[in-house]
mmCIF file of C-alpha atoms in Angstrom:
data_model
loop_
_atom_site.group_PDB
_atom_site.id
_atom_site.type_symbol
_atom_site.label_atom_id
_atom_site.label_comp_id
_atom_site.label_asym_id
_atom_site.label_seq_id
_atom_site.Cartn_x
_atom_site.Cartn_y
_atom_site.Cartn_z
ATOM 1 C CA MET J 1 315.041 269.284 157.562
ATOM 2 C CA LYS J 2 315.204 265.732 156.056
ATOM 3 C CA ALA J 3 312.774 264.826 153.269
ATOM 4 C CA VAL J 4 311.261 261.641 152.118
ATOM 5 C CA PHE J 5 309.454 261.628 148.658
ATOM 6 C CA LEU J 6 306.835 259.120 148.145
ATOM 7 C CA ILE J 7 306.673 258.047 144.440
ATOM 8 C CA GLY J 8 304.924 255.260 142.637
ATOM 9 C CA THR J 9 302.427 254.561 139.902
ATOM 10 C CA ALA J 10 298.682 255.818 140.173
ATOM 11 C CA GLY J 11 296.787 253.672 142.616
ATOM 12 C CA SER J 12 299.904 252.316 144.412
ATOM 13 C CA GLY J 13 298.786 253.738 147.670
ATOM 14 C CA LYS J 14 300.960 256.783 148.255
ATOM 15 C CA THR J 15 298.526 259.114 149.844
ATOM 16 C CA THR J 16 297.337 256.325 152.208
ATOM 17 C CA PHE J 17 301.036 255.742 152.975
ATOM 18 C CA VAL J 18 301.703 259.209 153.801
ATOM 19 C CA LYS J 19 298.723 259.327 155.981
ATOM 20 C CA ASN J 20 299.439 256.190 158.092
ATOM 21 C CA PHE J 21 303.261 256.211 157.943
ATOM 22 C CA SER J 22 303.247 259.910 159.200
ATOM 23 C CA GLN J 23 300.914 258.922 162.121
ATOM 24 C CA TRP J 24 302.924 255.794 162.910
ATOM 25 C CA MET J 25 306.124 257.926 163.121
ATOM 26 C CA GLU J 26 304.396 260.695 165.237
ATOM 27 C CA ASP J 27 303.373 257.842 167.615
ATOM 28 C CA LYS J 28 306.984 256.902 167.926
ATOM 29 C CA GLY J 29 307.940 260.544 168.649
ATOM 30 C CA VAL J 30 309.137 261.688 165.263
ATOM 31 C CA ASP J 31 308.208 265.387 164.298
ATOM 32 C CA VAL J 32 306.952 264.920 160.803
ATOM 33 C CA ALA J 33 305.504 267.417 158.400
ATOM 34 C CA ARG J 34 302.855 266.071 155.814
ATOM 35 C CA ILE J 35 303.600 267.697 152.421
ATOM 36 C CA ASN J 36 301.279 267.442 149.416
ATOM 37 C CA LEU J 37 302.820 268.233 146.031
ATOM 38 C CA ASP J 38 299.979 266.817 143.901
ATOM 39 C CA PRO J 39 298.130 269.900 142.410
ATOM 40 C CA GLY J 40 295.218 267.811 140.954
ATOM 41 C CA VAL J 41 294.176 265.987 144.105
ATOM 42 C CA ILE J 42 290.514 266.650 145.083
ATOM 43 C CA SER J 43 290.660 265.721 148.675
ATOM 44 C CA LEU J 44 293.307 264.415 151.194
ATOM 45 C CA PRO J 45 292.859 261.870 153.896
ATOM 46 C CA TYR J 46 295.361 263.742 156.166
ATOM 47 C CA SER J 47 295.922 267.288 157.235
ATOM 48 C CA ALA J 48 298.530 268.634 155.220
ATOM 49 C CA ASP J 49 301.261 270.834 156.818
ATOM 50 C CA PHE J 50 301.818 272.271 153.280
ATOM 51 C CA ASP J 51 299.591 271.929 150.284
ATOM 52 C CA VAL J 52 301.022 272.833 146.788
ATOM 53 C CA ARG J 53 297.417 273.749 145.859
ATOM 54 C CA THR J 54 297.777 277.125 147.549
ATOM 55 C CA TYR J 55 300.233 277.906 144.924
ATOM 56 C CA VAL J 56 298.719 276.511 141.786
ATOM 57 C CA ASP J 57 295.064 275.843 140.893
ATOM 58 C CA THR J 58 294.497 273.295 138.113
ATOM 59 C CA GLU J 59 290.857 274.295 137.586
ATOM 60 C CA LYS J 60 291.748 277.886 137.254
ATOM 61 C CA LEU J 61 294.329 276.866 134.533
ATOM 62 C CA MET J 62 291.652 274.910 132.758
ATOM 63 C CA ARG J 63 289.223 277.806 132.775
ATOM 64 C CA ASP J 64 291.698 280.728 132.052
ATOM 65 C CA ILE J 65 293.858 278.979 129.309
ATOM 66 C CA GLY J 66 291.427 276.527 127.962
ATOM 67 C CA LEU J 67 293.357 273.501 129.024
ATOM 68 C CA GLY J 68 292.281 269.981 129.284
ATOM 69 C CA PRO J 69 292.735 267.983 132.698
ATOM 70 C CA ASN J 70 296.120 266.396 131.733
ATOM 71 C CA SER J 71 297.518 269.524 130.055
ATOM 72 C CA ALA J 72 296.584 271.640 133.116
ATOM 73 C CA LEU J 73 298.297 269.099 135.488
ATOM 74 C CA THR J 74 301.343 269.384 133.324
ATOM 75 C CA VAL J 75 301.571 273.086 133.329
ATOM 76 C CA ALA J 76 300.892 273.106 137.071
ATOM 77 C CA SER J 77 303.788 270.749 137.630
ATOM 78 C CA ASP J 78 305.979 273.156 135.691
ATOM 79 C CA LEU J 79 304.907 276.104 137.518
ATOM 80 C CA ILE J 80 305.827 274.398 140.774
ATOM 81 C CA ALA J 81 309.161 273.806 139.655
ATOM 82 C CA VAL J 82 309.715 277.480 139.175
ATOM 83 C CA LYS J 83 308.495 278.146 142.857
ATOM 84 C CA VAL J 84 310.742 275.286 144.381
ATOM 85 C CA HIS J 85 312.866 277.865 146.413
ATOM 86 C CA GLU J 86 309.822 279.709 147.697
ATOM 87 C CA ILE J 87 308.102 276.448 148.721
ATOM 88 C CA SER J 88 311.383 275.130 150.314
ATOM 89 C CA GLU J 89 311.588 278.205 152.400
ATOM 90 C CA GLU J 90 308.085 278.003 153.679
ATOM 91 C CA VAL J 91 308.446 274.295 154.587
ATOM 92 C CA GLU J 92 311.845 274.750 156.213
ATOM 93 C CA ALA J 93 310.370 277.494 158.460
ATOM 94 C CA MET J 94 307.971 275.075 159.885
ATOM 95 C CA GLY J 95 310.879 273.482 161.754
ATOM 96 C CA HIS J 96 309.993 269.871 161.654
ATOM 97 C CA GLU J 97 312.399 267.076 161.772
ATOM 98 C CA LEU J 98 311.372 265.248 158.689
ATOM 99 C CA ALA J 99 309.029 266.078 155.653
ATOM 100 C CA LEU J 100 306.994 263.170 154.189
ATOM 101 C CA ILE J 101 306.221 264.213 150.796
ATOM 102 C CA ASP J 102 303.206 263.077 148.647
ATOM 103 C CA THR J 103 303.794 263.329 144.975
ATOM 104 C CA PRO J 104 301.214 263.484 142.091
ATOM 105 C CA GLY J 105 299.292 260.174 141.169
ATOM 106 C CA GLN J 106 300.741 260.230 137.679
ATOM 107 C CA ILE J 107 304.273 259.342 138.160
ATOM 108 C CA GLU J 108 305.542 261.112 135.138
ATOM 109 C CA LEU J 109 304.397 264.439 136.410
ATOM 110 C CA PHE J 110 307.077 264.496 139.026
ATOM 111 C CA ALA J 111 309.582 261.856 138.244
ATOM 112 C CA PHE J 112 310.318 262.766 134.574
ATOM 113 C CA ARG J 113 309.618 266.405 134.385
ATOM 114 C CA PRO J 114 311.719 269.470 135.577
ATOM 115 C CA VAL J 115 309.918 269.766 138.878
ATOM 116 C CA GLY J 116 311.274 266.368 140.037
ATOM 117 C CA ARG J 117 315.024 267.389 139.384
ATOM 118 C CA ALA J 118 314.177 270.794 140.869
ATOM 119 C CA PHE J 119 312.914 269.214 144.206
ATOM 120 C CA SER J 120 315.693 266.624 144.362
ATOM 121 C CA GLU J 121 318.405 269.272 144.069
ATOM 122 C CA SER J 122 316.893 272.389 145.853
ATOM 123 C CA PHE J 123 314.282 271.360 148.193
ATOM 124 C CA LEU J 124 315.258 271.736 151.840
ATOM 125 C CA ARG J 125 318.729 271.695 153.288
ATOM 126 C CA GLY J 126 318.925 268.291 154.795
ATOM 127 C CA PRO J 127 319.360 264.814 153.107
ATOM 128 C CA LYS J 128 316.688 263.558 150.912
ATOM 129 C CA MET J 129 315.590 260.195 149.632
ATOM 130 C CA VAL J 130 312.693 258.378 147.714
ATOM 131 C CA ILE J 131 310.395 255.723 148.895
ATOM 132 C CA TYR J 132 309.291 254.008 145.713
ATOM 133 C CA LEU J 133 306.037 252.229 145.960
ATOM 134 C CA PHE J 134 305.530 249.149 144.060
ATOM 135 C CA ASP J 135 301.946 247.749 143.643
ATOM 136 C CA TYR J 136 301.705 244.032 144.250
ATOM 137 C CA ALA J 137 298.893 243.979 141.586
ATOM 138 C CA LEU J 138 301.183 245.152 138.919
ATOM 139 C CA MET J 139 303.871 242.447 139.714
ATOM 140 C CA LEU J 140 301.881 239.204 139.532
ATOM 141 C CA GLU J 141 303.104 238.143 136.080
ATOM 142 C CA PRO J 142 306.879 238.049 135.029
ATOM 143 C CA LEU J 143 306.543 240.832 132.362
ATOM 144 C CA SER J 144 304.587 243.134 134.441
ATOM 145 C CA PHE J 145 307.080 242.466 137.320
ATOM 146 C CA LEU J 146 309.968 243.416 134.985
ATOM 147 C CA ALA J 147 308.184 246.503 133.630
ATOM 148 C CA SER J 148 307.768 247.618 137.289
ATOM 149 C CA LEU J 149 311.510 247.097 138.026
ATOM 150 C CA TYR J 150 312.483 249.088 134.857
ATOM 151 C CA LEU J 151 310.230 252.005 135.876
ATOM 152 C CA SER J 152 311.714 252.040 139.380
ATOM 153 C CA MET J 153 315.106 252.119 137.963
ATOM 154 C CA SER J 154 314.132 254.998 135.599
ATOM 155 C CA VAL J 155 312.949 257.025 138.586
ATOM 156 C CA TYR J 156 316.144 256.311 140.333
ATOM 157 C CA ALA J 157 318.193 257.527 137.425
ATOM 158 C CA SER J 158 315.968 260.458 136.836
ATOM 159 C CA LEU J 159 316.020 261.944 140.324
ATOM 160 C CA ALA J 160 319.385 260.834 141.592
ATOM 161 C CA MET J 161 318.404 260.226 145.116
ATOM 162 C CA PRO J 162 319.029 257.298 147.551
ATOM 163 C CA GLN J 163 315.869 255.075 146.832
ATOM 164 C CA LEU J 164 314.126 252.608 149.168
ATOM 165 C CA ASN J 165 311.950 250.118 147.307
ATOM 166 C CA VAL J 166 308.802 248.795 148.886
ATOM 167 C CA ILE J 167 305.970 246.755 147.649
ATOM 168 C CA ASN J 168 302.594 247.967 148.977
ATOM 169 C CA LYS J 169 299.275 246.133 149.610
ATOM 170 C CA ALA J 170 300.971 243.198 151.235
ATOM 171 C CA ASP J 171 297.721 242.660 152.976
ATOM 172 C CA LEU J 172 296.044 241.825 149.741
ATOM 173 C CA VAL J 173 298.088 238.958 148.512
ATOM 174 C CA SER J 174 298.843 235.550 149.934
ATOM 175 C CA PRO J 175 302.178 234.475 151.354
ATOM 176 C CA ARG J 176 302.764 232.413 148.371
ATOM 177 C CA ILE J 177 302.634 235.370 145.921
ATOM 178 C CA VAL J 178 305.024 237.325 148.286
ATOM 179 C CA LYS J 179 307.474 234.474 148.186
ATOM 180 C CA LYS J 180 307.074 234.033 144.424
ATOM 181 C CA ILE J 181 307.997 237.781 143.689
ATOM 182 C CA GLU J 182 310.806 237.730 146.310
ATOM 183 C CA GLU J 183 312.297 234.571 144.315
ATOM 184 C CA TRP J 184 312.104 236.399 141.125
ATOM 185 C CA TYR J 185 314.014 239.230 142.366
ATOM 186 C CA SER J 186 316.653 237.356 144.010
ATOM 187 C CA ASN J 187 317.112 234.399 141.531
ATOM 188 C CA PRO J 188 317.253 235.248 137.799
ATOM 189 C CA PHE J 189 316.919 231.592 136.983
ATOM 190 C CA LYS J 190 313.579 231.428 138.720
ATOM 191 C CA LEU J 191 312.310 234.411 136.743
ATOM 192 C CA TYR J 192 313.694 233.051 133.458
ATOM 193 C CA GLU J 193 311.853 229.724 134.244
ATOM 194 C CA SER J 194 308.568 231.513 134.906
ATOM 195 C CA ILE J 195 308.967 233.582 131.700
ATOM 196 C CA THR J 196 309.598 230.292 129.704
ATOM 197 C CA LYS J 197 306.472 228.826 131.148
ATOM 198 C CA SER J 198 304.217 231.625 130.943
ATOM 199 C CA TYR J 199 304.774 232.984 127.382
ATOM 200 C CA ARG J 200 305.341 232.065 123.643
ATOM 201 C CA GLY J 201 306.363 233.913 120.631
ATOM 202 C CA GLU J 202 307.436 237.593 120.819
ATOM 203 C CA LYS J 203 306.403 237.886 124.444
ATOM 204 C CA LEU J 204 308.792 235.105 125.328
ATOM 205 C CA LYS J 205 311.527 236.657 123.339
ATOM 206 C CA LEU J 206 310.858 240.015 124.986
ATOM 207 C CA GLY J 207 310.738 238.579 128.538
ATOM 208 C CA GLN J 208 314.021 236.743 127.999
ATOM 209 C CA GLU J 209 315.757 239.720 126.704
ATOM 210 C CA LEU J 210 314.376 241.941 129.489
ATOM 211 C CA SER J 211 315.278 239.502 132.255
ATOM 212 C CA LYS J 212 319.006 239.799 131.316
ATOM 213 C CA ALA J 213 319.160 243.128 133.082
ATOM 214 C CA LEU J 214 317.776 241.779 136.328
ATOM 215 C CA PRO J 215 321.053 241.998 138.011
ATOM 216 C CA LEU J 216 321.181 245.703 137.291
ATOM 217 C CA LEU J 217 317.788 246.153 138.119
ATOM 218 C CA SER J 218 318.154 244.481 141.444
ATOM 219 C CA SER J 219 321.178 246.623 142.498
ATOM 220 C CA LEU J 220 318.783 248.763 144.575
ATOM 221 C CA ASN J 221 317.526 247.161 147.725
ATOM 222 C CA LYS J 222 315.222 244.150 147.507
ATOM 223 C CA PRO J 223 311.651 245.496 147.715
ATOM 224 C CA MET J 224 310.251 245.358 151.141
ATOM 225 C CA PRO J 225 306.672 243.957 151.452
ATOM 226 C CA VAL J 226 304.401 246.562 153.440
ATOM 227 C CA SER J 227 300.833 247.516 153.874
ATOM 228 C CA ALA J 228 299.849 251.193 154.101
ATOM 229 C CA VAL J 229 296.642 249.904 155.512
ATOM 230 C CA THR J 230 297.574 247.494 158.222
ATOM 231 C CA MET J 231 300.936 249.258 158.777
ATOM 232 C CA GLU J 232 302.630 245.910 158.218
ATOM 233 C CA GLY J 233 306.387 246.551 157.579
ATOM 234 C CA PHE J 234 306.438 250.084 158.819
ATOM 235 C CA ILE J 235 308.996 249.464 161.313
ATOM 236 C CA ASP J 236 311.436 247.970 158.752
ATOM 237 C CA VAL J 237 310.819 250.941 156.428
ATOM 238 C CA TYR J 238 311.638 253.437 159.235
ATOM 239 C CA SER J 239 314.693 251.509 160.019
ATOM 240 C CA GLN J 240 315.855 251.936 156.504
ATOM 241 C CA VAL J 241 314.997 255.514 156.279
ATOM 242 C CA THR J 242 316.907 256.229 159.371
ATOM 243 C CA ARG J 243 319.857 254.459 158.082
ATOM 244 C CA ILE J 244 319.751 256.242 154.652
ATOM 245 C CA LEU J 245 319.067 259.731 155.919
ATOM 246 C CA GLY J 246 321.089 259.533 158.898
ATOM 247 C CA THR J 247 324.336 259.378 156.881
ATOM 248 C CA GLY J 248 323.775 262.941 155.371
ATOM 249 C CA GLU J 249 325.975 261.930 152.603
ATOM 250 C CA GLU J 250 325.876 263.669 149.146
ATOM 251 C CA PHE J 251 324.296 261.586 146.471
ATOM 252 C CA SER J 252 325.423 262.719 142.778
ATOM 253 C CA HIS J 253 323.516 262.074 139.528
ATOM 254 C CA GLU J 254 326.495 259.860 138.382
ATOM 255 C CA GLN J 255 326.023 257.654 141.231
ATOM 256 C CA ALA J 256 322.500 257.012 140.205
ATOM 257 C CA LEU J 257 323.561 255.940 136.825
#
């Protein structure tokens, strides 16, 4: 079974993307499993074929061990990592063609803890990849745009899986904003110019230094504008998913770095 992990910052629209993209693929005849790996989610807008909350209960952790909400999520994340092989066998036995995997809202709980590497290395037998969801709302200014790119690259290096970058919520911004962000990504001089116009003092220096890494940060694919609500861009996303997973090539941690 092939696997696609949805990763992004809180509020980027991962769960809505899983709900609607899985439905879109099913309408096209793709046999897809919806997998929830967020132990802290209260309710889901889709019917999960596998729900990690059957393995860990964050509220029980809070009651039994006296943990706060964040600590309970962290402990739950580490417990899930220990059970990766058991979870993998259960999902693999479902026999679906593709697993679309919803990860925790707090990006660090999956991308930067042992659970992320455990799943990237040991979950399912087929090829795996990441769809990284940017949020347009966090990319409107030059510095927040750069911060988003650095976070994306950090996930890429941490999980060592092929990664497709998409910018969600295209339905909420004007074509002018979409064009501006595309220009920043494709043309370092345009970004540098915007930094110079937007900031003074320490922010200006910081922006200028951070922008020097843009050629490295843009070594991944140019982020694709999509809308998880209107399904705009889904056909392009699916085309890239098919291209990436269709190869079945091994992807090493060294390649990610």
